[in-house]
């Protein structure tokens, strides 16, 4: 009888053990699934941040905010080497500590981490200690993980997370953190081309307008505030004739006078750039193609009714041969009368703006040399 009771108790204990193990596995599986879902949400948030119409620095800050919110990280800092110096691109740490945070590559304990491309975990044992890299911030962080960042095997900076609690990262899932780190690298790699465009944007010498590159950075930020916009490209089709018949200096003045005339009537909500040579682009933000017809007709009439000459003062700045030729032009009453060809197309937010511009440019370059019209493609 006693033996039977013992056997039953043993079976119950074994059953409970099996049940507990099963429950533990299910909980662990649920945690892993929940973590994967969280990671997917974070990746989605990253992609949304990349697609936002903002500067590279703003995107990196947004990504850092996502990390802090989604993973409940106390402090998170992304530092990137820009080719000249290390810069804190995003951090929720007080700015008075940034000089320390952007100099971690020179701290001995992190040099090996950078050389081997492996994370480095550091912590203290009690609240009275201080992390070795800290200088004036005695009580802020008590544990940290340092992640070196590489793009195509090239070291480009680091990501460091910190906590105010000793040993706070002892049991953290480093696999998840590695995934986050790779996502940060992917974002930095994606936005590097945008940063290049933001850096090379220049203003045109003659017109004072921004160059083509402006359209892909700050210009696109303005345009993409709306779902649909109209992109207009126009070309001065007789600029070569003006340069040849009169002089290049008069051709330059034609370009500047046209840009001035367009700017006078253009809303500040629209983007106007000198695209290339005699080509200009106007982005009518938030306006559909059928709503710009009247404006473009008026603009075309205004430009093609212009009569442009060099003044006496401008002629005096030219060399003797050119000045004589322009004096003859004025005496004969000769003036340059520009003619333009216009093409427009719709642009939808989220699509490739460069492809729309390419299509417009190809049309203007292949159009008959005497075509002076407004075409919707």
Short mmCIF file of N, CA, C and O in Angstrom, two decimals, residues 126-212:
data_model
loop_
_atom_site.label_atom_id
_atom_site.label_comp_id
_atom_site.label_asym_id
_atom_site.label_seq_id
_atom_site.Cartn_x
_atom_site.Cartn_y
_atom_site.Cartn_z
N UNK A 126 29.55 48.33 -7.41
CA UNK A 126 28.69 49.06 -6.48
C UNK A 126 28.58 50.53 -6.91
O UNK A 126 29.31 50.98 -7.79
N UNK A 127 27.69 51.24 -6.27
CA UNK A 127 27.40 52.63 -6.65
C UNK A 127 28.54 53.59 -6.34
O UNK A 127 28.50 54.75 -6.78
N UNK A 128 29.52 53.16 -5.57
CA UNK A 128 30.62 54.05 -5.21
C UNK A 128 31.74 54.04 -6.25
O UNK A 128 32.68 54.83 -6.15
N UNK A 129 31.65 53.12 -7.21
CA UNK A 129 32.68 53.03 -8.25
C UNK A 129 32.27 53.82 -9.49
O UNK A 129 31.11 54.21 -9.64
N UNK A 130 33.24 53.99 -10.37
CA UNK A 130 32.99 54.74 -11.60
C UNK A 130 33.58 53.97 -12.78
O UNK A 130 34.63 53.35 -12.67
N UNK A 131 32.86 54.00 -13.92
CA UNK A 131 33.37 53.33 -15.12
C UNK A 131 34.67 54.02 -15.56
O UNK A 131 34.79 55.24 -15.48
N UNK A 132 35.64 53.23 -16.04
CA UNK A 132 36.98 53.77 -16.33
C UNK A 132 37.01 54.94 -17.31
O UNK A 132 37.88 55.80 -17.21
N UNK A 133 36.07 54.98 -18.27
CA UNK A 133 36.12 56.04 -19.28
C UNK A 133 35.46 57.33 -18.83
O UNK A 133 35.57 58.36 -19.49
N UNK A 134 34.78 57.29 -17.69
CA UNK A 134 34.09 58.48 -17.21
C UNK A 134 35.05 59.45 -16.53
O UNK A 134 35.95 59.03 -15.81
N UNK A 135 34.82 60.74 -16.78
CA UNK A 135 35.69 61.75 -16.22
C UNK A 135 34.98 62.57 -15.15
O UNK A 135 35.35 62.59 -13.99
N UNK A 136 33.90 63.26 -15.55
CA UNK A 136 33.20 64.14 -14.62
C UNK A 136 31.80 63.64 -14.27
O UNK A 136 31.06 64.30 -13.57
N UNK A 137 31.45 62.45 -14.77
CA UNK A 137 30.08 61.96 -14.62
C UNK A 137 30.05 60.79 -13.63
O UNK A 137 29.82 59.66 -13.99
N UNK A 138 30.28 61.07 -12.38
CA UNK A 138 30.46 60.02 -11.38
C UNK A 138 29.24 59.12 -11.22
O UNK A 138 29.35 57.91 -11.14
N UNK A 139 28.04 59.70 -11.19
CA UNK A 139 26.87 58.89 -10.85
C UNK A 139 25.97 58.53 -12.00
O UNK A 139 24.91 57.93 -11.79
N UNK A 140 26.33 58.89 -13.25
CA UNK A 140 25.38 58.71 -14.36
C UNK A 140 25.28 57.25 -14.80
O UNK A 140 24.19 56.68 -14.83
N UNK A 141 26.36 56.64 -15.23
CA UNK A 141 26.33 55.27 -15.77
C UNK A 141 27.18 54.34 -14.92
O UNK A 141 28.28 54.69 -14.49
N UNK A 142 26.65 53.13 -14.69
CA UNK A 142 27.36 52.13 -13.90
C UNK A 142 27.66 50.86 -14.69
O UNK A 142 28.38 49.99 -14.23
N UNK A 143 27.07 50.75 -15.88
CA UNK A 143 27.37 49.63 -16.77
C UNK A 143 27.15 50.07 -18.21
O UNK A 143 26.33 50.97 -18.46
N UNK A 144 27.88 49.47 -19.12
CA UNK A 144 27.81 49.90 -20.53
C UNK A 144 28.25 48.78 -21.45
O UNK A 144 29.06 47.92 -21.06
N UNK A 145 27.72 48.81 -22.68
CA UNK A 145 28.19 47.90 -23.74
C UNK A 145 28.59 48.77 -24.94
O UNK A 145 27.80 49.59 -25.41
N UNK A 146 29.81 48.55 -25.41
CA UNK A 146 30.39 49.32 -26.52
C UNK A 146 30.37 48.45 -27.77
O UNK A 146 30.88 47.33 -27.77
N UNK A 147 29.77 48.97 -28.85
CA UNK A 147 29.70 48.23 -30.12
C UNK A 147 30.42 49.02 -31.22
O UNK A 147 29.97 50.10 -31.60
N UNK A 148 31.54 48.53 -31.73
CA UNK A 148 32.17 49.20 -32.89
C UNK A 148 31.32 49.00 -34.13
O UNK A 148 30.69 47.94 -34.30
N UNK A 149 31.25 49.99 -35.00
CA UNK A 149 30.43 49.93 -36.22
C UNK A 149 31.31 49.88 -37.45
O UNK A 149 32.28 50.65 -37.56
N UNK A 150 30.98 48.99 -38.36
CA UNK A 150 31.75 48.82 -39.60
C UNK A 150 30.82 48.82 -40.80
O UNK A 150 29.74 48.25 -40.76
N UNK A 151 31.25 49.49 -41.88
CA UNK A 151 30.56 49.40 -43.17
C UNK A 151 31.54 48.80 -44.17
O UNK A 151 32.58 49.40 -44.46
N UNK A 152 31.20 47.62 -44.67
CA UNK A 152 32.08 46.91 -45.62
C UNK A 152 33.50 46.80 -45.08
O UNK A 152 34.50 47.12 -45.75
N UNK A 153 33.60 46.35 -43.82
CA UNK A 153 34.88 46.12 -43.13
C UNK A 153 35.68 47.39 -42.86
O UNK A 153 36.86 47.33 -42.54
N UNK A 154 35.04 48.54 -43.01
CA UNK A 154 35.68 49.82 -42.70
C UNK A 154 35.07 50.37 -41.42
O UNK A 154 33.85 50.56 -41.33
N UNK A 155 35.91 50.64 -40.42
CA UNK A 155 35.44 51.16 -39.14
C UNK A 155 34.94 52.59 -39.30
O UNK A 155 35.65 53.45 -39.83
N UNK A 156 33.69 52.83 -38.87
CA UNK A 156 33.10 54.17 -39.09
C UNK A 156 32.60 54.83 -37.79
O UNK A 156 32.08 55.94 -37.82
N UNK A 157 32.78 54.15 -36.65
CA UNK A 157 32.33 54.74 -35.41
C UNK A 157 31.85 53.68 -34.43
O UNK A 157 32.24 52.51 -34.53
N UNK A 158 31.00 54.08 -33.50
CA UNK A 158 30.54 53.12 -32.50
C UNK A 158 29.17 53.52 -31.93
O UNK A 158 28.73 54.66 -32.04
N UNK A 159 28.54 52.51 -31.33
CA UNK A 159 27.28 52.69 -30.62
C UNK A 159 27.51 52.22 -29.19
O UNK A 159 28.06 51.14 -28.98
N UNK A 160 27.14 53.03 -28.21
CA UNK A 160 27.32 52.63 -26.81
C UNK A 160 26.00 52.82 -26.07
O UNK A 160 25.34 53.85 -26.20
N UNK A 161 25.63 51.75 -25.32
CA UNK A 161 24.44 51.85 -24.46
C UNK A 161 24.92 51.81 -23.01
O UNK A 161 25.89 51.11 -22.68
N UNK A 162 24.24 52.56 -22.15
CA UNK A 162 24.66 52.67 -20.76
C UNK A 162 23.46 52.56 -19.82
O UNK A 162 22.32 52.84 -20.21
N UNK A 163 23.74 52.15 -18.58
CA UNK A 163 22.70 52.05 -17.56
C UNK A 163 23.24 52.64 -16.26
O UNK A 163 24.45 52.61 -16.01
N UNK A 164 22.35 53.14 -15.45
CA UNK A 164 22.74 53.68 -14.15
C UNK A 164 22.81 52.62 -13.07
O UNK A 164 23.05 52.93 -11.90
N UNK A 165 22.62 51.35 -13.44
CA UNK A 165 22.61 50.24 -12.47
C UNK A 165 23.81 49.32 -12.71
O UNK A 165 24.04 48.90 -13.86
N UNK A 166 24.59 48.98 -11.68
CA UNK A 166 25.69 48.03 -11.86
C UNK A 166 25.18 46.67 -12.34
O UNK A 166 24.12 46.21 -11.94
N UNK A 167 25.93 46.06 -13.25
CA UNK A 167 25.62 44.71 -13.77
C UNK A 167 24.26 44.63 -14.45
O UNK A 167 23.66 43.55 -14.54
N UNK A 168 23.77 45.74 -14.95
CA UNK A 168 22.42 45.76 -15.53
C UNK A 168 22.34 44.96 -16.83
O UNK A 168 21.26 44.52 -17.21
N UNK A 169 23.49 44.78 -17.50
CA UNK A 169 23.47 44.05 -18.77
C UNK A 169 24.02 42.64 -18.65
O UNK A 169 24.35 42.00 -19.67
N UNK A 170 24.12 42.12 -17.43
CA UNK A 170 24.71 40.78 -17.23
C UNK A 170 23.94 39.70 -17.99
O UNK A 170 24.54 38.77 -18.56
N UNK A 171 22.63 39.79 -18.00
CA UNK A 171 21.80 38.74 -18.61
C UNK A 171 21.12 39.19 -19.89
O UNK A 171 20.14 38.58 -20.33
N UNK A 172 21.60 40.26 -20.47
CA UNK A 172 20.98 40.78 -21.67
C UNK A 172 21.24 39.84 -22.84
O UNK A 172 22.29 39.17 -22.90
N UNK A 173 20.29 39.76 -23.75
CA UNK A 173 20.43 38.92 -24.95
C UNK A 173 21.31 39.66 -25.96
O UNK A 173 20.85 40.55 -26.67
N UNK A 174 22.58 39.29 -26.02
CA UNK A 174 23.51 39.98 -26.92
C UNK A 174 23.17 39.75 -28.39
O UNK A 174 23.53 40.56 -29.24
N UNK A 175 22.47 38.64 -28.66
CA UNK A 175 22.07 38.37 -30.05
C UNK A 175 21.14 39.46 -30.55
O UNK A 175 21.27 39.95 -31.67
N UNK A 176 20.20 39.86 -29.68
CA UNK A 176 19.27 40.93 -30.04
C UNK A 176 20.03 42.23 -30.26
O UNK A 176 19.79 42.96 -31.22
N UNK A 177 20.98 42.53 -29.37
CA UNK A 177 21.76 43.75 -29.49
C UNK A 177 22.60 43.76 -30.77
O UNK A 177 22.78 44.81 -31.40
N UNK A 178 23.10 42.61 -31.15
CA UNK A 178 23.87 42.51 -32.41
C UNK A 178 22.98 42.81 -33.61
O UNK A 178 23.40 43.46 -34.56
N UNK A 179 21.74 42.32 -33.54
CA UNK A 179 20.78 42.60 -34.62
C UNK A 179 20.52 44.11 -34.70
O UNK A 179 20.48 44.70 -35.78
N UNK A 180 20.33 44.73 -33.53
CA UNK A 180 20.10 46.18 -33.48
C UNK A 180 21.30 46.91 -34.08
O UNK A 180 21.15 47.85 -34.88
N UNK A 181 22.49 46.48 -33.69
CA UNK A 181 23.71 47.12 -34.20
C UNK A 181 23.78 47.02 -35.73
O UNK A 181 24.10 48.00 -36.40
N UNK A 182 23.46 45.85 -36.26
CA UNK A 182 23.50 45.68 -37.72
C UNK A 182 22.46 46.56 -38.40
O UNK A 182 22.68 47.07 -39.50
N UNK A 183 21.32 46.76 -37.74
CA UNK A 183 20.31 47.66 -38.29
C UNK A 183 20.80 49.10 -38.31
O UNK A 183 20.52 49.86 -39.25
N UNK A 184 21.52 49.48 -37.25
CA UNK A 184 22.11 50.83 -37.22
C UNK A 184 23.08 51.00 -38.37
O UNK A 184 23.07 52.02 -39.07
N UNK A 185 23.92 50.00 -38.60
CA UNK A 185 24.89 50.04 -39.70
C UNK A 185 24.16 50.15 -41.04
O UNK A 185 24.57 50.93 -41.91
N UNK A 186 23.09 49.37 -41.19
CA UNK A 186 22.32 49.41 -42.44
C UNK A 186 21.76 50.79 -42.70
O UNK A 186 21.77 51.29 -43.83
N UNK A 187 21.26 51.42 -41.64
CA UNK A 187 20.70 52.77 -41.77
C UNK A 187 21.80 53.75 -42.16
O UNK A 187 21.64 54.56 -43.08
N UNK A 188 22.94 53.68 -41.48
CA UNK A 188 24.05 54.58 -41.78
C UNK A 188 24.53 54.39 -43.22
O UNK A 188 24.87 55.35 -43.91
N UNK A 189 24.54 53.14 -43.66
CA UNK A 189 24.96 52.84 -45.03
C UNK A 189 23.97 53.39 -46.04
O UNK A 189 24.34 53.88 -47.11
N UNK A 190 22.68 53.32 -45.69
CA UNK A 190 21.63 53.79 -46.59
C UNK A 190 21.66 55.30 -46.75
O UNK A 190 21.49 55.83 -47.85
N UNK A 191 21.89 56.01 -45.65
CA UNK A 191 21.80 57.47 -45.69
C UNK A 191 23.10 58.15 -46.10
O UNK A 191 23.13 59.37 -46.25
N UNK A 192 24.18 57.37 -46.26
CA UNK A 192 25.47 57.99 -46.59
C UNK A 192 25.40 58.73 -47.92
O UNK A 192 26.00 59.79 -48.10
N UNK A 193 24.62 58.21 -48.89
CA UNK A 193 24.50 58.87 -50.20
C UNK A 193 23.74 60.19 -50.06
O UNK A 193 24.06 61.17 -50.72
N UNK A 194 22.71 60.19 -49.19
CA UNK A 194 21.98 61.43 -48.97
C UNK A 194 22.88 62.47 -48.34
O UNK A 194 22.82 63.65 -48.68
N UNK A 195 23.74 62.05 -47.41
CA UNK A 195 24.66 62.98 -46.76
C UNK A 195 25.60 63.59 -47.78
O UNK A 195 25.92 64.79 -47.71
N UNK A 196 26.04 62.77 -48.75
CA UNK A 196 26.91 63.29 -49.81
C UNK A 196 26.21 64.38 -50.60
O UNK A 196 26.78 65.43 -50.90
N UNK A 197 24.94 64.13 -50.95
CA UNK A 197 24.17 65.13 -51.70
C UNK A 197 23.99 66.41 -50.90
O UNK A 197 24.10 67.51 -51.43
N UNK A 198 23.71 66.26 -49.59
CA UNK A 198 23.54 67.44 -48.75
C UNK A 198 24.81 68.27 -48.69
O UNK A 198 24.78 69.49 -48.58
N UNK A 199 25.96 67.58 -48.78
CA UNK A 199 27.25 68.26 -48.66
C UNK A 199 27.63 69.00 -49.93
O UNK A 199 28.23 70.08 -49.88
N UNK A 200 27.27 68.43 -51.10
CA UNK A 200 27.74 69.02 -52.37
C UNK A 200 26.78 70.05 -52.96
O UNK A 200 27.06 70.60 -54.02
N UNK A 201 25.65 70.30 -52.28
CA UNK A 201 24.71 71.30 -52.80
C UNK A 201 25.38 72.67 -52.85
O UNK A 201 26.01 73.11 -51.89
N UNK A 202 25.27 73.33 -53.99
CA UNK A 202 25.88 74.64 -54.18
C UNK A 202 24.85 75.58 -54.80
O UNK A 202 23.86 75.16 -55.36
N UNK A 203 25.13 76.88 -54.71
CA UNK A 203 24.31 77.86 -55.41
C UNK A 203 24.99 78.23 -56.72
O UNK A 203 26.21 78.39 -56.79
N UNK A 204 24.18 78.36 -57.77
CA UNK A 204 24.70 78.69 -59.09
C UNK A 204 25.27 80.11 -59.09
O UNK A 204 24.70 81.04 -58.51
N UNK A 205 26.43 80.27 -59.73
CA UNK A 205 27.15 81.54 -59.73
C UNK A 205 26.33 82.66 -60.36
O UNK A 205 26.28 83.78 -59.84
N UNK A 206 25.68 82.39 -61.48
CA UNK A 206 24.98 83.44 -62.22
C UNK A 206 23.59 83.76 -61.65
O UNK A 206 23.20 84.92 -61.54
N UNK A 207 22.85 82.73 -61.31
CA UNK A 207 21.44 82.94 -60.95
C UNK A 207 21.19 83.03 -59.45
O UNK A 207 20.16 83.53 -59.03
N UNK A 208 22.12 82.51 -58.65
CA UNK A 208 21.89 82.47 -57.21
C UNK A 208 20.94 81.36 -56.80
O UNK A 208 20.57 81.25 -55.63
N UNK A 209 20.55 80.52 -57.78
CA UNK A 209 19.66 79.39 -57.49
C UNK A 209 20.47 78.19 -57.01
O UNK A 209 21.65 78.05 -57.32
N UNK A 210 19.81 77.31 -56.26
CA UNK A 210 20.46 76.07 -55.87
C UNK A 210 20.65 75.17 -57.09
O UNK A 210 19.92 75.26 -58.07
N UNK A 211 21.64 74.28 -56.99
CA UNK A 211 21.92 73.34 -58.07
C UNK A 211 20.97 72.14 -58.00
O UNK A 211 20.17 72.01 -57.07
N UNK A 212 21.11 71.26 -58.98
CA UNK A 212 20.25 70.08 -59.10
C UNK A 212 20.23 69.25 -57.81
O UNK A 212 19.17 68.73 -57.42
#
